[in-house]
Amino acid sequence: MRRIDIVEVGPRDGLQNDPARLDVIQKLEFIDRLEMAGVRRLEAGAFVSPRAVPKMADSADLFRQLHKRDGRSRIALALNEKGVRKAIGSAADEINFVLVASAGFGLKNQGMSPQDSADHLARLAPLVHEAGIALTATISVAFGDPYEGEVDVNSVANLAAQAQRAGVAEIALGDTIGVATPWAVQKMIEAVRCQAPDVYLRMHFHDTRGLALGNIYAAIEAGVDIIDASCGGIGGCPFAPGATGNVATEDVVYMLERAGFSTGIDLDRMIETAIWLESVLGHPVPSRLSRAGRFPYI
Ligand code: COA
Ligand code: ZN
């Protein structure tokens, strides 16, 4: 049975843009529930400017209170030197650096052009490696930029090649504003593999225009084994106008397990967590499975 690994991004990408604000205790409970449902890798927080993303301002506190658990990896997001140094000091198991595929979004999100972001990564990667922490990178707005429109596949592949040279083990191709199509996904994967053949690929889809599950199908058919998803389908980027939630973890698990893949995630517990999350956030979450329930029923 082919295994597909899911990286849960709800506590970071999900919560950063939700109207509700959870405190550290609630975030810890969210993480605990996700891990009890079988999640092995999750984005727990981000070391970014608290003015830019107030809901991640408590990430240092959160990491301090997260007890190590065997076989579980808690990821910290970082975009600049200050963030990388804080993430190293936080006992994160992995650091995920953000590259930008396009300058429009890049300047708004993190004050960087694509090349600036790649240069930052090249300079900061040795710090992470020396600290013995796994380093991954997300190429955001890889399929389209909210300010500049289409993004060239070759420029994404070129960034991936630079990330590979910097020693990154895994690259996530991020559809930050949900504009990829299954065919664009396949072309992108092919182009990135040509220029960065040694890295693992991970896909990060938002369901803004309803294509996220189709895009995941295309990525899996193209051989990708690692998918980002967010419990309940919450999320979005504060710097991408109109951004909506990530594809919902329970919807992805349902599709994959029903198709005969294994994810290691207990679907019922993930649905329960999405329903719990609604009560904590004080509003409904957009996932389908939390409404419709599993099939077969037992
Ligand atoms: N953590 C906390 N504070 C940080 C920081 C970090 N990683 N990096 C910079 N800062 C602080 C600086 O200390 C400075 O504070 P001050 O004004 O009190 O002196 C302020 O932020 C501006 O610093 P500067 O280096 O000029 O950065 P900037 O204004 O160009 O912002 C980022 C760059 C990356 C810090 C900022 O754009 C950011 O945090 N963006 C977040 C984007 C994000 O998380 N998006 C969603 C996920 S992709
Ligand atoms: Zn995202």
Coordinates of C-alpha atoms and ligand atoms in Angstrom, one line a residue, residues 12-13 16 46-53 56 77-84 86 98 100 105-112 138 140 176 236-239, ligand 1:
R12 CA 0.3 27.8 11.7
D13 CA -1.1 28.5 8.2
Q16 CA -2.6 32.8 11.3
A46 CA 6.1 31.0 12.9
F47 CA 9.0 33.3 13.9
V48 CA 8.0 36.4 12.0
S49 CA 7.3 40.0 13.0
P50 CA 4.4 40.1 15.6
R51 CA 3.3 43.3 13.9
A52 CA 3.0 41.5 10.6
V53 CA 1.2 38.3 11.9
M56 CA 1.9 33.9 15.7
L77 CA 8.3 28.8 9.9
A78 CA 11.0 31.4 9.4
L79 CA 11.6 34.0 6.7
N80 CA 14.7 36.0 7.7
E81 CA 17.8 35.8 9.9
K82 CA 16.0 36.9 13.1
G83 CA 13.3 34.3 12.5
V84 CA 15.8 31.5 11.8
K86 CA 14.7 32.3 17.1
V98 CA 9.8 30.6 2.8
V100 CA 8.8 33.7 -2.9
F105 CA 3.7 38.9 -3.1
G106 CA 7.3 38.7 -2.0
L107 CA 7.7 42.4 -1.2
K108 CA 4.3 42.5 0.6
N109 CA 4.8 39.3 2.5
Q110 CA 8.4 39.6 3.6
G111 CA 10.0 42.5 1.9
M112 CA 12.0 40.3 -0.5
T138 CA 8.2 26.4 0.8
S140 CA 5.1 30.4 -2.0
T176 CA -0.9 30.3 -1.7
G236 CA -5.1 31.6 4.5
C237 CA -2.4 34.2 4.1
P238 CA -2.8 37.7 5.5
F239 CA -0.7 39.1 2.6
Ligands
COA1 N1 10.6 38.0 14.4 C1 10.2 39.1 15.1 N2 10.4 40.3 14.8 C2 11.1 40.6 13.6 C3 11.5 39.5 12.8 C4 11.3 38.2 13.2 N3 11.6 37.2 12.5 N4 12.2 40.1 11.7 C5 12.1 41.4 11.9 N5 11.5 41.7 13.0 C6 11.2 43.0 13.5 C7 12.4 43.9 13.6 O1 13.1 43.7 14.8 C8 11.9 45.3 13.4 O2 11.3 45.6 14.7 P1 11.3 47.2 15.2 O3 10.5 47.9 14.1 O4 10.6 47.1 16.5 O5 12.7 47.5 15.2 C9 10.7 45.1 12.5 O6 10.3 43.7 12.6 C10 11.1 45.4 11.0 O7 12.3 44.7 10.7 P2 12.9 44.6 9.2 O8 14.1 43.8 9.3 O9 13.0 46.0 8.7 O10 11.9 43.7 8.5 P3 10.7 44.1 7.5 O11 9.9 45.2 8.0 O12 11.3 44.1 6.1 O13 9.9 42.7 7.6 C11 9.6 40.4 8.0 C12 10.4 41.5 7.3 C13 10.0 39.1 7.4 C14 10.0 40.4 9.5 C15 8.1 40.7 7.9 O14 7.7 41.1 6.6 C16 7.3 39.5 8.4 O15 7.3 39.1 9.5 N6 6.4 39.0 7.5 C17 5.6 37.9 7.9 C18 5.1 37.2 6.7 C19 4.3 35.9 7.0 O16 4.5 35.3 8.1 N7 3.5 35.5 6.1 C20 2.7 34.4 6.3 C21 3.5 33.1 6.0 S1 4.2 33.0 4.5

